[in-house]
Coordinates of C-alpha atoms and ligand atoms in Angstrom, one line a residue:
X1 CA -34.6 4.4 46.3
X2 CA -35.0 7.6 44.7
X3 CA -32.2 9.9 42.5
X4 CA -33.3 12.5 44.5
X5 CA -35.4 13.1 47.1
X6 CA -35.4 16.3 49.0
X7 CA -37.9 17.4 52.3
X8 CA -39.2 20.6 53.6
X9 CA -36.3 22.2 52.2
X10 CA -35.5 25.9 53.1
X11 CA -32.7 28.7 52.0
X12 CA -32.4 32.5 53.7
X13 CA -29.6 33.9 52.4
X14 CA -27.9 36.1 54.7
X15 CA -29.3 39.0 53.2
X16 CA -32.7 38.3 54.4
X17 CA -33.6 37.2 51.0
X18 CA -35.8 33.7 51.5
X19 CA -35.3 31.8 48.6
X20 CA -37.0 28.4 49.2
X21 CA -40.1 28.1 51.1
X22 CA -40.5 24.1 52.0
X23 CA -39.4 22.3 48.8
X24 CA -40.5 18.5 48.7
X25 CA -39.2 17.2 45.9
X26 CA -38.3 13.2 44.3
X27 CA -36.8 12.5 41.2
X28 CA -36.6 8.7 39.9
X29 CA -33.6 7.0 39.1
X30 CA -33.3 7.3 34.8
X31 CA -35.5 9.9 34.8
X32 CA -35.2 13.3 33.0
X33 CA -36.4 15.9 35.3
X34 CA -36.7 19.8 34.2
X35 CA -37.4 22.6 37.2
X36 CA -39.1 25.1 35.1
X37 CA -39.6 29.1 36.9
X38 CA -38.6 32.2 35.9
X39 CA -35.8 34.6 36.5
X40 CA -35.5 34.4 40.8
X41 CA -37.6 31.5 41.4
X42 CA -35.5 29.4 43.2
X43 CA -34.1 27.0 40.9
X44 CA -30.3 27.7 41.0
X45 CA -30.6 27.7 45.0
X46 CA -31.9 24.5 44.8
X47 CA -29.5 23.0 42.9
X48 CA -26.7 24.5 44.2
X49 CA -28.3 23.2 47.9
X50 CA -27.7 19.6 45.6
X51 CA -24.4 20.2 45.2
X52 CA -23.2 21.4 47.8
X53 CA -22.6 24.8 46.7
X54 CA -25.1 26.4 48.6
X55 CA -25.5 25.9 52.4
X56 CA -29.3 24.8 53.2
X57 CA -31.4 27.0 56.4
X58 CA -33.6 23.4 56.9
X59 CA -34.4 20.2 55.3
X60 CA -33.4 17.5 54.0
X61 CA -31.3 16.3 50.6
X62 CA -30.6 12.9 49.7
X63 CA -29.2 12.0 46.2
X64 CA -29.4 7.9 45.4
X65 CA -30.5 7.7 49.6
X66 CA -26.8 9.3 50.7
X67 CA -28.0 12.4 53.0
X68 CA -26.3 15.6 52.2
X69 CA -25.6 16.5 55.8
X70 CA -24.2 12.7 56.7
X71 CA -22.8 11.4 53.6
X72 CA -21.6 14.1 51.7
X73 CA -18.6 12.7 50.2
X74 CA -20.4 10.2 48.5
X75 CA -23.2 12.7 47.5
X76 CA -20.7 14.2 45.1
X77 CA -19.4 11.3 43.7
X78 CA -23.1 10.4 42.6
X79 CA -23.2 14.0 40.9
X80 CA -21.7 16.2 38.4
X81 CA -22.5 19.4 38.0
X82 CA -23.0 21.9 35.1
X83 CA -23.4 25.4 36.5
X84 CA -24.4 28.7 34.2
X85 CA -21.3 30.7 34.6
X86 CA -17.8 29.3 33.3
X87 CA -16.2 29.0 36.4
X88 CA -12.9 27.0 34.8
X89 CA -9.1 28.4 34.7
X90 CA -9.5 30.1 31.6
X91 CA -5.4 29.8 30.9
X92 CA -5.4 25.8 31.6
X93 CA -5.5 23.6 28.7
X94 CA -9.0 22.0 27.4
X95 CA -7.0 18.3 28.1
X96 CA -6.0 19.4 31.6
X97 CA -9.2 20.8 32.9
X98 CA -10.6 17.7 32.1
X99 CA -7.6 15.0 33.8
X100 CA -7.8 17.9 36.6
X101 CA -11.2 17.1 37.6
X102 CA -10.6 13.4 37.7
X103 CA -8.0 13.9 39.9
X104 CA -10.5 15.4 42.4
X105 CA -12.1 12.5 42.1
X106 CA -9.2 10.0 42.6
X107 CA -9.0 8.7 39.3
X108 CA -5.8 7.2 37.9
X109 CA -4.5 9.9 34.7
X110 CA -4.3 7.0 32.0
X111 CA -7.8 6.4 33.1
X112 CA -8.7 10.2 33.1
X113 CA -7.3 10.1 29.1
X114 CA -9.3 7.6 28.3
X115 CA -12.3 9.3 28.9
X116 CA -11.5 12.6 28.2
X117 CA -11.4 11.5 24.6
X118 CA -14.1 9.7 25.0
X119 CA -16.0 12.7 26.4
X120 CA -14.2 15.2 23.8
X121 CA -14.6 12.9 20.4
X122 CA -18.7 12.8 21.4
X123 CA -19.0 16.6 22.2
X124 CA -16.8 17.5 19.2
X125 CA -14.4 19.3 21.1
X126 CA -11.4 16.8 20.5
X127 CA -9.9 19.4 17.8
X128 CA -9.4 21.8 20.3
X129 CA -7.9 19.4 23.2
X130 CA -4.7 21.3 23.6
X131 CA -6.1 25.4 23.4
X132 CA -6.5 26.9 26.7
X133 CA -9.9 27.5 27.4
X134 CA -9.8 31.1 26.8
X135 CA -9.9 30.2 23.3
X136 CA -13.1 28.5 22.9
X137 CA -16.4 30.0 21.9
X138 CA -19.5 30.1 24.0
X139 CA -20.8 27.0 22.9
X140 CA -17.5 25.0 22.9
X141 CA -17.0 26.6 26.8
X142 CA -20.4 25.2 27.6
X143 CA -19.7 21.6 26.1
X144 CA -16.4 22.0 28.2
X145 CA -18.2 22.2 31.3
X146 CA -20.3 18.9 30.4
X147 CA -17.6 17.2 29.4
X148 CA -15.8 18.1 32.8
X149 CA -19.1 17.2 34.6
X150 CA -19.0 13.8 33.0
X151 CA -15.3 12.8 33.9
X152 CA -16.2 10.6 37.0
X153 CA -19.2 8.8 35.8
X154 CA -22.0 10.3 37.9
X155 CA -25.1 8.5 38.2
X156 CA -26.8 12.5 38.5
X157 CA -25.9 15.0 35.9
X158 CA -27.7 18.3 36.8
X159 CA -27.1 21.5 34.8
X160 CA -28.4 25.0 35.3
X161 CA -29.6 26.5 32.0
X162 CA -28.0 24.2 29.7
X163 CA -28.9 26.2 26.6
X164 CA -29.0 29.8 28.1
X165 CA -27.6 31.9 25.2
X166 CA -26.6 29.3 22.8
X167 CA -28.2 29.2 19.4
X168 CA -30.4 27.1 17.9
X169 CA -28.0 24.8 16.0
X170 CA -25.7 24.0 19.2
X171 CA -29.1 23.5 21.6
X172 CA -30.5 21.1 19.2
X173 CA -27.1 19.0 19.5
X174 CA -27.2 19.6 22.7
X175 CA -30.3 18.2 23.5
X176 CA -29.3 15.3 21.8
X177 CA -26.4 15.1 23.4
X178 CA -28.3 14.8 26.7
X179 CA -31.2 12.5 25.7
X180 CA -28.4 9.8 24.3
X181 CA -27.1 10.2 27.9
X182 CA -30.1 9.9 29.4
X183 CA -31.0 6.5 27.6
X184 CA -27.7 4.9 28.5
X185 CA -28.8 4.8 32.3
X186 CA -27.8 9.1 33.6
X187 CA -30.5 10.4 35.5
X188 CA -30.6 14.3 34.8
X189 CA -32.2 17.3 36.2
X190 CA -31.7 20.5 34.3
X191 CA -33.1 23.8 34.9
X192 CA -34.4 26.0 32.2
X193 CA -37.4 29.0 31.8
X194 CA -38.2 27.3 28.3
X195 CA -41.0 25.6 28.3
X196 CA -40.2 23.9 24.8
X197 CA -36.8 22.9 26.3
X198 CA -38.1 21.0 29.3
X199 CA -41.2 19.5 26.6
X200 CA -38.4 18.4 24.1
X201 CA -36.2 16.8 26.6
X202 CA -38.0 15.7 29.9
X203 CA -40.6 13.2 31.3
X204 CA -40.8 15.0 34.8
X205 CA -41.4 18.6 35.3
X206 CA -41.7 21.1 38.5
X207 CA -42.5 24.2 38.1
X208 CA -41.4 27.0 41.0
X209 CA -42.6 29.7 41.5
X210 CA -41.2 32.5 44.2
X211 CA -39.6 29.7 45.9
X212 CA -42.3 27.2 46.0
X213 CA -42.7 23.7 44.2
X214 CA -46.1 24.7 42.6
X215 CA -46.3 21.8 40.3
X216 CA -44.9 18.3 39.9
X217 CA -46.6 16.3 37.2
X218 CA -45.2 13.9 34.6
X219 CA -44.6 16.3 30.8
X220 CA -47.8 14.1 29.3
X221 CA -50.3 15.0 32.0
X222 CA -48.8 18.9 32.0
X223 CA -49.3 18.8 28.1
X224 CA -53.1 17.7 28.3
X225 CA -53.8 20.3 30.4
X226 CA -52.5 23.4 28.3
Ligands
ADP1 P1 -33.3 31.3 39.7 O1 -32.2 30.3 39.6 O2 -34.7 30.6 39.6 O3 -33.2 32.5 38.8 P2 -32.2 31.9 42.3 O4 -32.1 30.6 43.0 O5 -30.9 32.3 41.6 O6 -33.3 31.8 41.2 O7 -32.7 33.1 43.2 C1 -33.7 32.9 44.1 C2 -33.8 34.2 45.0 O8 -32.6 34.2 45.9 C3 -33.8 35.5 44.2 O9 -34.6 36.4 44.9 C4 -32.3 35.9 44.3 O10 -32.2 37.3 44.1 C5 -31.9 35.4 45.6 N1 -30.5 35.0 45.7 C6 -29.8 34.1 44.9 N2 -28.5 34.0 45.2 C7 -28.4 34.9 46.3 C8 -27.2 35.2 47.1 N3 -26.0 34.6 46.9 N4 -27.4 36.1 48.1 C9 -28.6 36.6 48.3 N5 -29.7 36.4 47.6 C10 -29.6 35.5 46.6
ADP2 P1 -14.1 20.5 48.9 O1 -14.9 21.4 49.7 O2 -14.1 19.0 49.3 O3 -12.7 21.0 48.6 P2 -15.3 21.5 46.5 O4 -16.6 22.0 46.8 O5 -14.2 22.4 46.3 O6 -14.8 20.3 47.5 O7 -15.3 20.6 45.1 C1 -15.4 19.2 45.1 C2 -15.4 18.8 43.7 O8 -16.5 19.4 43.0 C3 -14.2 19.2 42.9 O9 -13.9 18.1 42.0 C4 -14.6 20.4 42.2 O10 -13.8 20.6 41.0 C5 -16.0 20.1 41.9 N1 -16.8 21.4 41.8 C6 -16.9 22.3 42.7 N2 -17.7 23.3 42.3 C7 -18.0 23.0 41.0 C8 -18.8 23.6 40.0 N3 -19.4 24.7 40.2 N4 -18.9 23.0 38.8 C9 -18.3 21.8 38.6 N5 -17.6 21.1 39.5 C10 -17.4 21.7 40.7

C-alpha cells in the first residue's frame, strides 16, 4: 500500500483554465516527497485535490489505499494539511486554534493539551500560547499552521511552500523540524520551486511542469544527472 497514489488525475477550473493534464503519481509510506515546478504549474491544485480542498474533473486519489471519492472521511484523518496562506481566526488564541482543530477531529480537550504542548514546546511557540494569533510574526504564523496540522497525528503531513518568504535562520529550523518528523515514521510531501529545498530535505522528487508530471526520480539519480 502506497501513501499516495493518484491516477490519470485531471482539474478544469470553471474558468476554462486546465490545470492538471493526467497526473499519475505514488508516494511510499515514510517517504519525503517534494513536487518541484514553477509559479502555475499545478502543484497547489494538486494538493488541494489531496485534501479535499479542491474538487477533481477525473481520476483517481487514494491516500494510505482510502479513495478520495469513497472514503473521504478517513482520507482526512490520514492527512494534515499546511496550506501557503494563513487561513486561521486571527483574534483566537494560539492555545485555542490548536484544541479547536482537535475538536474537528474528535479528540478529547485534556488530550488536545497534551499535545498542543507537545507540538508548541518543539516549534518554540510555547511562549506565546495565550496571544491571539494576530500577534505573531510570519514565521511564528507559519509554525502555527504546522503545529495545527500535527494535532491529530496524521500519517501524511503535506504543506505548500513551507519556507515561501521566511528567512534563512527560520527555514533551516524548519527543515529540521520536518526531517526529525519524517524519521519518526510521517510521510511528507511538500511543495516548493527551490530546488536546494527539495535536495536538502527529500528522497523523492516530481517535477511539473504546465500541469504535467514531467519527472519522477528518486533525489540521487536527479542529482547525477545535473
Ligand atoms: P502552482 O501551485 O504550481 O503555482 P496552481 O495549482 O496554483 O499552481 O495553478 C495551476 C493553474 O491553475 C494556473 O494556471 C492557475 O492560474 C490556475 N488556477 C489555480 N487556482 C485557480 C482557481 N481557483 N480558478 C481558476 N484557475 C486557477
Ligand atoms: P467538512 O466539509 O467536513 O466540514 P472541512 O473541509 O471544513 O470539512 O474541514 C475538515 C477539517 O479539515 C477541519 O478540521 C478543518 O479545520 C480542516 N481544514 C480544512 N481546510 C483546512 C486548511 N486549509 N488547512 C488546515 N486544515 C484545514
Amino acid at each position: 500500500m502506497f501513501a499516495l497514489e493518484i491516477k490519470g488525475l485531471t482539474k478544469a477550473y470553471k474558468n476554462g483554465v486546465k490545470a492538471l493534464h493526467g497526473i499519475d503519481l505514488t508516494v511510499e509510506r515514510g517517504d519525503f516527497y517534494a513536487l518541484l515546478g514553477h509559479n502555475g504549474a499545478g502543484k497547489s491544485t494538486t494538493i488541494g485535490i489531496i485534501s479535499s480542498l479542491v474538487n477533481k474533473t477525473s481520476g483517481t486519489v487514494k491516500v494510505f489505499g482510502y479513495d478520495l471519492d469513497q472514503q473521504l472521511n478517513l482520507v482526512k484523518q490520514c492527512i494534515g494539511l499546511v496550506p501557503q496562506e494563513f487561513n486561521f481566526n486571527q483574534f483566537e488564541k494560539v492555545m485555542d486554534i490548536l484544541i479547536n482543530q482537535a475538536g474537528y477531529y474528535g479528540i478529547v480537550r485534556a488530550d488536545a493539551v497534551q499535545r498542543a504542548e507537545i507540538w508548541l514546546k518543539r516549534l518554540d511557540l510555547w511562549d506565546k500560547r495565550h496571544q491571539q494569533a494576530r500577534r505573531l510574526s510570519g514565521g511564528m504564523k507559519r509554525r502555527l499552521m504546522i503545529a495545527r496540522a500535527l494535532m491529530h497525528q496524521p500519517n501524511l503531513l503535506i504543506l505548500d511552500e513551507p519556507t515561501a518568504g521566511v528567512d534563512i535562520e527560520l527555514r533551516r529550523s524548519l527543515w529540521m523540524f520536518l526531517a526529525e518528523i519524517n524519521q519518526q515514521g510521517t510521510t511528507i510531501i511538500l511543495t516548493t520551486h527551490y530546488l536546494e529545498e527539495a535536495e536538502m530535505l527529500c528522497r523523492h522528487i516530481g517535477i511539473i511542469q504546465q500541469g504535467r508530471l514531467v519527472q519522477n526520480m528518486a533525489m540521487k539519480d536527479l542529482l547525477a544527472k545535473l
